[in-house]
């Protein structure tokens, strides 16, 4: 039971940042813009939350600092994503190339600024990290309490809450319908009076908001400081989760939970008799291998939005 | 309309200028003197033969990585998996170089070939999936990068580890180290891998432009449907192109493993060569000569950044910013082209 509780809670908190970033990718890719830049947006989010929190803590704001940091990370993520949006939507740049440039720029710029502000390649540790806590009342429920409401992070609930909100918005609100139509058939959407360019800008900027939040949650929960190696591959793992989850919010929840489980087993695997013989590298590469298998159609075909990656030129057919 | 050739030169040059200009603006905003900094950067490339040797050493894997991206691009493929192919190539070359001792005439070619084959095999996965199942190669090759990184680390940790978190050093009979180059450059780490990179440039040019197989590859890249109609086997060409591209990337790993280091460490992250290779190929307009020249630029920027940092305190990350901006401006060349064309029209 203890081991099970440990696995479940580790799964959930490992999944939270991935879930947020993958939902960000969902907004962008559903609007038809490939977002390889999730990694860079997460870097910017991590950078923003740490710098904001350190600054506010120095000013004596205390425990609220890190929450304000999350907000700042979301806003800065949205602004930074404009770089990708302008290049890929307006300038008709190759969206993959533009995303690669964004990743490069994110690491370069954030470490450059860290160097200027603190005189070294990494920051100090923030004091007010997100810590585990037990939810009063709910954590006393037998079985469910220890599994889901003990030793939890507030940010995990934030991630799940937003995930279901995204599901509702994408599938049950006019905005979601418009966003999806722009990613499937922009010409048809344009004919119906939907402003393709505007929807794509919103899609990319929302990806900045969510990926920025994802990076911020990762930094403020796991690392507690920022350096060039704080975010290493989480953005690409989020991209993998988006594809494995077939560009669907519920699929993304499932995929990120699965990836979280792989990470959790890597952490607790040594304590489990049937897993202690499995080299940890297999759990490490599982998300990436599964994504390739999903794309190849072995785990159910993963088809992306039809207009994904194609710039929209008004009047073209 | 501006001639295609002139555009091929104008856009990269404009991108470099704009990248350096924005880099200068960033420095001004953050209280650094860009003239001093860029001066130190240039001094850090041409200031001594040691720096120059290190610069050539830095550009060697960039040439090969750039060729890998450019070669795939010619077939309409985007090989973003150079990083992973480089890692498996590095590991394979070091493994062969350290596993046994043999006469150099056998050992060195064998170690180099191991790297090329490993890189090619790694690139075959996205290649075959693209050709047979129409899976987009970008995502698959990104995933293959991570699989390569973690797997190589695990193999080193489990089977090849010696103190210092690295593999055994290779035998001298498999080494690309060059006493001759070193004596020319005040004992920089310049090695014979540079000659391999130059040969690879020549190979790419010759293969693409002087052979039938190369003609087919370019035809498939320009229009896959027309090529099918003309009787070419498109999926075979896609697989061949990815394999050759991966072999180039594997050779970049050999340059690191057999030339610069002589061993392989457990990597905490990517080397960056694969992603810089994308920049190199883009800026070099996917031609062999262009790749060579832009690898020279990026190699110079990376080497000079160290001196710039020592002398003027500007963080080396400024160069990552400049490189990112250059990629951005090349990628947005549509707008640049539009601007140039409008001006041309205005002249009339």
Tab-separated table of N, CA, C and O in Angstrom, chain B residues 66-119:
chain	number	residue	atom	x	y	z
B	66	UNK	N	26.055	19.834	-40.506
B	66	UNK	CA	25.378	20.659	-41.502
B	66	UNK	C	25.141	19.890	-42.789
B	66	UNK	O	24.063	19.966	-43.379
B	67	UNK	N	26.135	19.111	-43.209
B	67	UNK	CA	25.969	18.295	-44.413
B	67	UNK	C	24.830	17.303	-44.228
B	67	UNK	O	24.043	17.065	-45.140
B	68	UNK	N	24.751	16.731	-43.027
B	68	UNK	CA	23.694	15.745	-42.756
B	68	UNK	C	22.321	16.373	-42.959
B	68	UNK	O	21.453	15.803	-43.629
B	69	UNK	N	22.123	17.564	-42.392
B	69	UNK	CA	20.828	18.229	-42.529
B	69	UNK	C	20.584	18.613	-43.987
B	69	UNK	O	19.506	18.383	-44.539
B	70	UNK	N	21.623	19.174	-44.633
B	70	UNK	CA	21.476	19.657	-46.012
B	70	UNK	C	21.184	18.506	-46.970
B	70	UNK	O	20.342	18.616	-47.851
B	71	UNK	N	21.876	17.394	-46.763
B	71	UNK	CA	21.695	16.257	-47.660
B	71	UNK	C	20.254	15.745	-47.598
B	71	UNK	O	19.614	15.514	-48.619
B	72	UNK	N	19.749	15.587	-46.376
B	72	UNK	CA	18.366	15.117	-46.230
B	72	UNK	C	17.400	16.121	-46.851
B	72	UNK	O	16.435	15.752	-47.517
B	73	UNK	N	17.707	17.398	-46.642
B	73	UNK	CA	16.812	18.447	-47.142
B	73	UNK	C	16.652	18.360	-48.657
B	73	UNK	O	15.589	18.667	-49.195
B	74	UNK	N	17.727	17.937	-49.329
B	74	UNK	CA	17.684	17.834	-50.784
B	74	UNK	C	16.655	16.813	-51.250
B	74	UNK	O	16.222	16.830	-52.386
B	75	UNK	N	16.304	15.866	-50.381
B	75	UNK	CA	15.285	14.873	-50.734
B	75	UNK	C	13.944	15.259	-50.124
B	75	UNK	O	13.030	14.454	-50.056
B	76	UNK	N	13.848	16.483	-49.642
B	76	UNK	CA	12.594	16.919	-49.053
B	76	UNK	C	12.393	16.411	-47.647
B	76	UNK	O	11.278	16.357	-47.153
B	77	UNK	N	13.487	16.025	-46.978
B	77	UNK	CA	13.380	15.510	-45.610
B	77	UNK	C	14.023	16.491	-44.640
B	77	UNK	O	14.963	17.191	-44.996
B	78	UNK	N	13.511	16.512	-43.418
B	78	UNK	CA	14.099	17.374	-42.418
B	78	UNK	C	14.693	16.483	-41.334
B	78	UNK	O	13.966	15.914	-40.536
B	79	UNK	N	16.012	16.347	-41.358
B	79	UNK	CA	16.669	15.481	-40.379
B	79	UNK	C	17.022	16.289	-39.132
B	79	UNK	O	18.069	16.919	-39.066
B	80	UNK	N	16.138	16.238	-38.146
B	80	UNK	CA	16.384	16.976	-36.915
B	80	UNK	C	17.037	16.016	-35.904
B	80	UNK	O	17.267	16.341	-34.758
B	81	UNK	N	17.364	14.802	-36.408
B	81	UNK	CA	17.917	13.763	-35.538
B	81	UNK	C	19.429	13.647	-35.595
B	81	UNK	O	19.995	12.652	-35.133
B	82	UNK	N	20.090	14.678	-36.142
B	82	UNK	CA	21.550	14.634	-36.259
B	82	UNK	C	22.201	14.401	-34.896
B	82	UNK	O	23.170	13.652	-34.767
B	83	UNK	N	21.624	15.041	-33.887
B	83	UNK	CA	22.179	14.931	-32.540
B	83	UNK	C	22.269	13.456	-32.092
B	83	UNK	O	23.303	13.006	-31.608
B	84	UNK	N	21.182	12.727	-32.276
B	84	UNK	CA	21.176	11.322	-31.867
B	84	UNK	C	22.112	10.477	-32.716
B	84	UNK	O	22.826	9.606	-32.201
B	85	UNK	N	22.130	10.756	-34.017
B	85	UNK	CA	23.010	9.999	-34.913
B	85	UNK	C	24.469	10.268	-34.569
B	85	UNK	O	25.309	9.375	-34.638
B	86	UNK	N	24.748	11.499	-34.176
B	86	UNK	CA	26.103	11.848	-33.747
B	86	UNK	C	26.491	11.060	-32.493
B	86	UNK	O	27.600	10.531	-32.391
B	87	UNK	N	25.556	10.972	-31.567
B	87	UNK	CA	25.856	10.284	-30.305
B	87	UNK	C	26.156	8.805	-30.542
B	87	UNK	O	27.146	8.274	-30.043
B	88	UNK	N	25.315	8.130	-31.350
B	88	UNK	CA	25.588	6.703	-31.578
B	88	UNK	C	26.869	6.527	-32.388
B	88	UNK	O	27.625	5.567	-32.184
B	89	UNK	N	27.146	7.476	-33.299
B	89	UNK	CA	28.386	7.413	-34.061
B	89	UNK	C	29.603	7.573	-33.159
B	89	UNK	O	30.595	6.839	-33.276
B	90	UNK	N	29.508	8.522	-32.247
B	90	UNK	CA	30.584	8.765	-31.282
B	90	UNK	C	30.855	7.491	-30.472
B	90	UNK	O	31.989	7.023	-30.362
B	91	UNK	N	29.764	6.910	-29.960
B	91	UNK	CA	29.916	5.711	-29.127
B	91	UNK	C	30.515	4.556	-29.937
B	91	UNK	O	31.441	3.881	-29.476
B	92	UNK	N	30.013	4.359	-31.158
B	92	UNK	CA	30.509	3.239	-31.978
B	92	UNK	C	31.987	3.414	-32.291
B	92	UNK	O	32.772	2.460	-32.203
B	93	UNK	N	32.388	4.646	-32.636
B	93	UNK	CA	33.794	4.867	-33.005
B	93	UNK	C	34.698	4.628	-31.803
B	93	UNK	O	35.762	4.011	-31.924
B	94	UNK	N	34.271	5.106	-30.636
B	94	UNK	CA	35.096	4.931	-29.444
B	94	UNK	C	35.144	3.460	-29.046
B	94	UNK	O	36.192	2.941	-28.637
B	95	UNK	N	34.014	2.776	-29.210
B	95	UNK	CA	34.002	1.357	-28.854
B	95	UNK	C	35.001	0.584	-29.711
B	95	UNK	O	35.843	-0.158	-29.187
B	96	UNK	N	34.930	0.779	-31.026
B	96	UNK	CA	35.855	0.069	-31.913
B	96	UNK	C	37.285	0.522	-31.649
B	96	UNK	O	38.229	-0.280	-31.668
B	97	UNK	N	37.459	1.806	-31.359
B	97	UNK	CA	38.798	2.331	-31.135
B	97	UNK	C	39.441	1.831	-29.853
B	97	UNK	O	40.675	1.792	-29.738
B	98	UNK	N	38.616	1.451	-28.880
B	98	UNK	CA	39.164	1.052	-27.580
B	98	UNK	C	39.099	-0.450	-27.340
B	98	UNK	O	39.756	-0.966	-26.438
B	99	UNK	N	38.325	-1.161	-28.161
B	99	UNK	CA	38.090	-2.577	-27.870
B	99	UNK	C	39.312	-3.445	-28.179
B	99	UNK	O	39.580	-4.416	-27.496
B	100	UNK	N	40.049	-3.095	-29.235
B	100	UNK	CA	41.203	-3.917	-29.598
B	100	UNK	C	42.253	-3.026	-30.246
B	100	UNK	O	41.984	-1.890	-30.616
B	101	UNK	N	43.457	-3.567	-30.369
B	101	UNK	CA	44.522	-2.824	-31.018
B	101	UNK	C	44.832	-3.484	-32.350
B	101	UNK	O	44.863	-4.709	-32.438
B	102	UNK	N	45.036	-2.692	-33.382
B	102	UNK	CA	45.334	-3.245	-34.703
B	102	UNK	C	46.203	-2.233	-35.436
B	102	UNK	O	46.313	-1.088	-34.995
B	103	UNK	N	46.812	-2.653	-36.548
B	103	UNK	CA	47.582	-1.662	-37.326
B	103	UNK	C	46.689	-0.491	-37.718
B	103	UNK	O	45.503	-0.682	-38.005
B	104	UNK	N	47.262	0.699	-37.734
B	104	UNK	CA	46.470	1.896	-37.971
B	104	UNK	C	45.705	1.834	-39.291
B	104	UNK	O	44.558	2.263	-39.374
B	105	UNK	N	46.346	1.284	-40.313
B	105	UNK	CA	45.716	1.237	-41.639
B	105	UNK	C	44.396	0.477	-41.604
B	105	UNK	O	43.512	0.697	-42.428
B	106	UNK	N	44.247	-0.426	-40.645
B	106	UNK	CA	42.984	-1.160	-40.511
B	106	UNK	C	42.116	-0.529	-39.439
B	106	UNK	O	40.922	-0.314	-39.626
B	107	UNK	N	42.729	-0.220	-38.306
B	107	UNK	CA	41.975	0.183	-37.127
B	107	UNK	C	41.247	1.512	-37.323
B	107	UNK	O	40.059	1.637	-37.022
B	108	UNK	N	41.985	2.515	-37.836
B	108	UNK	CA	41.377	3.835	-37.982
B	108	UNK	C	40.198	3.828	-38.954
B	108	UNK	O	39.103	4.292	-38.592
B	109	UNK	N	40.384	3.264	-40.190
B	109	UNK	CA	39.221	3.229	-41.093
B	109	UNK	C	38.056	2.457	-40.493
B	109	UNK	O	36.891	2.840	-40.665
B	110	UNK	N	38.367	1.400	-39.768
B	110	UNK	CA	37.308	0.591	-39.173
B	110	UNK	C	36.524	1.402	-38.139
B	110	UNK	O	35.289	1.362	-38.101
B	111	UNK	N	37.242	2.155	-37.306
B	111	UNK	CA	36.579	2.966	-36.284
B	111	UNK	C	35.719	4.046	-36.922
B	111	UNK	O	34.604	4.320	-36.471
B	112	UNK	N	36.260	4.678	-37.983
B	112	UNK	CA	35.497	5.725	-38.670
B	112	UNK	C	34.258	5.123	-39.306
B	112	UNK	O	33.152	5.663	-39.195
B	113	UNK	N	34.445	3.957	-39.952
B	113	UNK	CA	33.316	3.314	-40.614
B	113	UNK	C	32.244	2.923	-39.606
B	113	UNK	O	31.044	3.049	-39.879
B	114	UNK	N	32.676	2.488	-38.424
B	114	UNK	CA	31.698	2.105	-37.392
B	114	UNK	C	30.796	3.284	-37.068
B	114	UNK	O	29.575	3.135	-36.923
B	115	UNK	N	31.400	4.482	-36.977
B	115	UNK	CA	30.616	5.672	-36.665
B	115	UNK	C	29.605	5.952	-37.767
B	115	UNK	O	28.425	6.228	-37.501
B	116	UNK	N	30.077	5.870	-39.028
B	116	UNK	CA	29.192	6.169	-40.154
B	116	UNK	C	28.040	5.170	-40.212
B	116	UNK	O	26.882	5.548	-40.417
B	117	UNK	N	28.369	3.894	-40.001
B	117	UNK	CA	27.329	2.864	-40.070
B	117	UNK	C	26.319	3.052	-38.936
B	117	UNK	O	25.100	2.980	-39.143
B	118	UNK	N	26.821	3.326	-37.728
B	118	UNK	CA	25.914	3.515	-36.591
B	118	UNK	C	24.977	4.689	-36.847
B	118	UNK	O	23.766	4.596	-36.630
B	119	UNK	N	25.533	5.792	-37.341
B	119	UNK	CA	24.706	6.964	-37.644
B	119	UNK	C	23.669	6.644	-38.702
B	119	UNK	O	22.504	7.034	-38.589
